[in-house]
Tab-separated table of C-alpha atoms in Angstrom:
chain	number	residue	atom	x	y	z
A	40	ARG	CA	16.214	76.220	-9.606
A	41	SER	CA	19.034	76.467	-7.061
A	42	ARG	CA	19.598	73.780	-4.457
A	43	ALA	CA	18.644	76.250	-1.730
A	44	ALA	CA	15.372	77.078	-3.475
A	45	CYS	CA	14.549	73.394	-3.894
A	46	GLY	CA	15.377	72.772	-0.252
A	47	ALA	CA	13.135	75.613	0.891
A	48	GLN	CA	10.294	74.387	-1.308
A	49	GLY	CA	10.701	70.852	0.036
A	50	ALA	CA	10.668	72.078	3.634
A	51	MET	CA	7.524	74.129	2.985
A	52	PHE	CA	5.789	71.129	1.422
A	53	ALA	CA	6.756	68.948	4.391
A	54	PHE	CA	5.378	71.522	6.837
A	55	ASN	CA	2.125	71.958	4.906
A	56	ALA	CA	1.718	68.198	4.525
A	57	LEU	CA	2.281	67.675	8.256
A	58	PHE	CA	-0.422	70.239	9.021
A	59	LEU	CA	-2.971	69.012	6.461
A	60	LEU	CA	-2.565	65.345	7.370
A	61	GLY	CA	-2.988	66.201	11.037
A	62	ILE	CA	-6.407	67.824	10.571
A	63	GLU	CA	-8.180	64.473	10.324
A	64	ARG	CA	-6.323	63.115	13.342
A	65	PHE	CA	-7.255	66.068	15.538
A	66	LEU	CA	-10.868	65.890	14.373
A	67	TYR	CA	-11.165	62.273	15.486
A	68	GLY	CA	-9.292	63.001	18.705
A	69	TYR	CA	-11.812	65.738	19.428
A	70	ILE	CA	-14.778	63.410	18.839
A	71	TYR	CA	-13.152	60.691	20.956
A	72	HIS	CA	-12.465	62.873	23.990
A	73	PHE	CA	-15.356	65.336	23.695
A	74	PRO	CA	-18.372	63.439	22.305
A	75	LEU	CA	-20.924	65.710	23.977
A	76	SER	CA	-19.301	68.757	22.459
A	77	PHE	CA	-19.371	67.133	19.021
A	78	LYS	CA	-23.043	66.231	19.460
A	79	ALA	CA	-23.791	69.824	20.436
A	80	LEU	CA	-22.108	70.996	17.236
A	81	CYS	CA	-24.224	68.545	15.262
A	82	ASP	CA	-27.358	69.875	16.937
A	83	GLY	CA	-26.267	73.445	16.159
A	84	PRO	CA	-23.970	74.680	13.361
A	85	LEU	CA	-23.615	71.207	11.824
A	86	LYS	CA	-27.357	70.440	11.840
A	87	PRO	CA	-27.486	70.111	8.015
A	88	LEU	CA	-24.785	67.451	8.293
A	89	LEU	CA	-26.723	65.628	11.017
A	90	ASP	CA	-29.913	65.762	8.946
A	91	TYR	CA	-28.015	64.378	5.947
A	92	SER	CA	-26.742	61.632	8.250
A	93	SER	CA	-30.288	60.505	9.158
A	94	GLY	CA	-29.992	62.081	12.593
A	95	LEU	CA	-27.215	59.677	13.618
A	96	TYR	CA	-24.189	61.262	15.259
A	97	TRP	CA	-21.838	58.455	14.274
A	98	LYS	CA	-22.891	58.827	10.646
A	99	ALA	CA	-22.266	62.558	10.927
A	100	ALA	CA	-18.742	61.728	12.114
A	101	GLN	CA	-18.380	59.309	9.193
A	102	ASN	CA	-19.565	61.826	6.605
A	103	LEU	CA	-17.393	64.560	8.086
A	104	GLY	CA	-14.469	62.158	7.892
A	105	VAL	CA	-15.164	61.547	4.204
A	106	VAL	CA	-14.960	65.291	3.574
A	107	ILE	CA	-11.751	65.602	5.593
A	108	LYS	CA	-10.217	62.774	3.539
A	109	VAL	CA	-9.888	65.359	0.760
A	110	PHE	CA	-6.850	66.703	2.607
A	111	GLN	CA	-5.233	63.266	2.819
A	112	PHE	CA	-5.809	62.339	-0.800
A	113	GLY	CA	-4.940	65.861	-1.901
A	114	VAL	CA	-1.562	65.703	-0.186
A	115	VAL	CA	-0.743	62.315	-1.715
A	116	GLY	CA	-1.929	63.433	-5.158
A	117	TYR	CA	0.092	66.643	-5.020
A	118	ASP	CA	3.116	64.686	-3.810
A	119	MET	CA	2.917	62.447	-6.871
A	120	LEU	CA	2.059	65.048	-9.520
A	121	SER	CA	4.398	67.819	-8.369
A	122	ARG	CA	7.570	65.817	-8.931
A	123	GLU	CA	9.838	66.367	-11.907
A	124	ALA	CA	9.271	62.733	-12.850
A	125	ILE	CA	5.937	61.199	-11.886
A	126	PRO	CA	6.668	57.884	-10.130
A	127	TRP	CA	5.752	54.692	-11.921
A	128	LEU	CA	6.344	51.072	-10.959
A	129	SER	CA	9.547	50.465	-9.036
A	130	ASP	CA	12.517	48.965	-10.883
A	131	THR	CA	12.985	46.562	-7.972
A	132	PRO	CA	10.583	43.589	-8.232
A	133	ALA	CA	11.055	42.686	-4.568
A	134	LEU	CA	9.835	46.134	-3.507
A	135	ILE	CA	6.794	45.827	-5.768
A	136	ILE	CA	5.950	42.475	-4.176
A	137	ILE	CA	6.437	43.810	-0.638
A	138	GLY	CA	4.364	46.853	-1.521
A	139	LEU	CA	1.529	44.766	-2.917
A	140	VAL	CA	1.567	42.533	0.161
A	141	LEU	CA	1.347	45.578	2.422
A	142	LEU	CA	-1.443	47.045	0.281
A	143	GLY	CA	-3.379	43.806	0.483
A	144	ALA	CA	-2.809	43.413	4.218
A	145	GLY	CA	-3.805	47.010	4.829
A	146	GLN	CA	-7.032	46.741	2.913
A	147	LEU	CA	-7.806	43.401	4.579
A	148	LEU	CA	-7.423	44.946	8.042
A	149	ASN	CA	-9.566	47.906	7.047
A	150	ALA	CA	-12.353	45.780	5.555
A	151	ALA	CA	-12.221	43.298	8.448
A	152	THR	CA	-12.548	46.104	11.001
A	153	PHE	CA	-15.664	47.464	9.308
A	154	LYS	CA	-17.104	43.951	9.075
A	155	ALA	CA	-16.368	43.278	12.742
A	156	ILE	CA	-17.741	46.449	14.357
A	157	GLY	CA	-19.435	48.257	11.472
A	158	GLY	CA	-19.356	51.950	10.710
A	159	ILE	CA	-20.973	52.640	14.073
A	160	GLY	CA	-17.976	51.139	15.840
A	161	VAL	CA	-15.346	52.705	13.613
A	162	TYR	CA	-16.844	56.184	13.881
A	163	TYR	CA	-17.031	56.468	17.661
A	164	GLY	CA	-20.510	55.084	18.180
A	165	SER	CA	-19.567	53.928	21.669
A	166	GLN	CA	-18.271	57.368	22.645
A	167	LEU	CA	-21.359	59.013	21.122
A	168	GLY	CA	-23.783	56.940	23.170
A	169	TYR	CA	-24.663	54.015	20.892
A	170	THR	CA	-24.415	50.346	21.780
A	171	VAL	CA	-21.497	48.746	19.944
A	172	PRO	CA	-21.024	44.994	20.504
A	173	TRP	CA	-17.551	44.049	21.756
A	174	CYS	CA	-15.537	42.074	19.219
A	175	ASN	CA	-12.905	39.491	20.121
A	176	GLY	CA	-12.634	37.977	16.643
A	177	PHE	CA	-10.589	38.942	13.597
A	178	PRO	CA	-8.892	41.396	13.317
A	179	TYR	CA	-9.005	42.122	17.054
A	180	ASN	CA	-7.519	38.729	17.882
A	181	LEU	CA	-4.212	39.544	16.178
A	182	GLY	CA	-2.695	41.097	19.266
A	183	ILE	CA	-2.342	44.549	17.723
A	184	GLY	CA	-4.255	47.593	18.828
A	185	ASP	CA	-6.229	49.687	16.335
A	186	PRO	CA	-6.056	47.256	13.383
A	187	GLN	CA	-7.820	49.682	11.054
A	188	TYR	CA	-5.213	52.378	11.679
A	189	TRP	CA	-2.409	49.918	11.069
A	190	GLY	CA	-4.258	48.970	7.916
A	191	VAL	CA	-4.017	52.574	6.727
A	192	VAL	CA	-0.306	52.689	7.576
A	193	PHE	CA	0.310	49.427	5.691
A	194	THR	CA	-1.664	50.730	2.712
A	195	ILE	CA	0.222	54.010	2.407
A	196	TRP	CA	3.601	52.276	2.726
A	197	GLY	CA	2.554	49.660	0.194
A	198	PHE	CA	1.506	52.369	-2.254
A	199	TYR	CA	4.810	54.211	-1.985
A	200	LEU	CA	6.869	51.016	-2.135
A	201	VAL	CA	5.204	49.915	-5.358
A	202	LEU	CA	6.122	53.250	-6.939
A	203	THR	CA	9.498	53.842	-5.310
A	204	PRO	CA	12.513	54.801	-7.479
A	205	THR	CA	14.863	54.030	-4.569
A	206	VAL	CA	15.485	51.456	-1.847
A	207	ASN	CA	16.310	54.224	0.627
A	208	LEU	CA	13.325	54.368	2.984
A	209	PHE	CA	14.523	57.738	4.298
A	210	SER	CA	14.541	59.402	0.888
A	211	ARG	CA	12.226	62.243	-0.106
A	212	HIS	CA	9.990	59.697	-1.880
A	213	PHE	CA	8.763	58.286	1.447
A	214	LEU	CA	8.125	61.614	3.193
A	215	ILE	CA	4.328	61.270	3.167
A	216	ALA	CA	4.493	57.646	4.304
A	217	TRP	CA	6.557	58.717	7.328
A	218	LEU	CA	4.252	61.656	8.084
A	219	GLU	CA	1.176	59.425	7.889
A	220	THR	CA	2.863	56.887	10.178
A	221	PHE	CA	3.675	59.654	12.637
A	222	TRP	CA	0.100	60.941	12.783
A	223	TYR	CA	-1.530	57.513	13.071
A	224	VAL	CA	0.829	56.497	15.885
A	225	VAL	CA	0.097	59.827	17.617
A	226	SER	CA	-3.617	59.040	17.266
A	227	MET	CA	-3.255	55.568	18.728
A	228	LYS	CA	-0.988	56.568	21.587
A	229	LEU	CA	-2.265	60.062	22.400
A	230	LEU	CA	-5.109	61.697	20.465
A	231	GLU	CA	-7.427	58.691	20.798
A	232	ASP	CA	-6.009	57.184	23.959
A	233	THR	CA	-7.967	57.614	27.182
A	234	LYS	CA	-5.004	57.375	29.535
A	235	ASN	CA	-2.295	59.316	27.703
A	236	GLY	CA	-4.567	61.743	25.888
A	237	GLY	CA	-6.628	62.308	29.014
A	238	ALA	CA	-3.508	63.087	31.044
A	239	VAL	CA	-2.385	65.684	28.508
A	240	LEU	CA	-5.833	67.288	28.429
A	241	GLU	CA	-5.894	67.465	32.214
A	242	LEU	CA	-2.500	69.170	32.201
A	243	MET	CA	-3.968	71.695	29.777
A	244	GLY	CA	-6.908	72.260	32.121
A	245	LEU	CA	-9.448	70.734	29.739
A	246	LYS	CA	-12.301	68.477	30.795
A	247	VAL	CA	-11.684	64.887	29.837
A	248	LYS	CA	-14.239	62.634	28.146
A	249	ASP	CA	-17.460	64.502	28.803
A	250	LYS	CA	-20.348	62.200	29.592
A	251	LYS	CA	-22.439	60.705	26.801
C-alpha cells in the first residue's frame, strides 16, 4: 500500500475510534444531566431493560453501560489485531514496569470506587433519585476528582505501555490511549460536570438537570 493510502486509512480509523469511544461518554453525560428523561426512556422503550434490571434505574444504567462497553473493547481489540505486527511485550523493561504499575493503580482505583459507593453510586444513583451515602474515605481522600475515571485512564495507558514497541508517547501506538484520555477528561470537566456542562447546555437552550 502507498504511504498516502496508509495515511488515509489511519485517519479514518482515528475518526471512527473517536466517535465510537465517545458514545459511552455521551450516554453517561445524558444520564447525569437528564435523569428524568432517562427514567422516562426506561419506563417506555427501554422497559425490557428496566425489568431485567429488577426495576432499578441505576442498574438499568449499569447494564446499558455494559452493552456500550462493546464499543470500547471493540476499538481496542481492532487496534491491536489490525496492525501488521500484533504488539507483544515491550522490549524496554522500564516501560513494562511503569505499565504494570499504572495497570495496578488503575484497577485499584476502580475497585476502591465500587467498594466505597457501590454500583448505585457509580451509575448515577444520586441523580436518579436514590440515596447514596457520601464518602470521604479512600479513594476520595486522594485529592483527585473522579478516581474511577482516572483509574480507567491509568489502566488504558498501562496496557499500551506494556505492549509498546516504542518510547515515543506520540506515536501511532498510543492513539487509543490519547483518545480515551481526551474523552474521560471531557467527561470530568464537561459532560458530567454540573457547572461547565450546565453552562453549555443553557447556551444550547436545553433544560439543565431536570428534577429527580
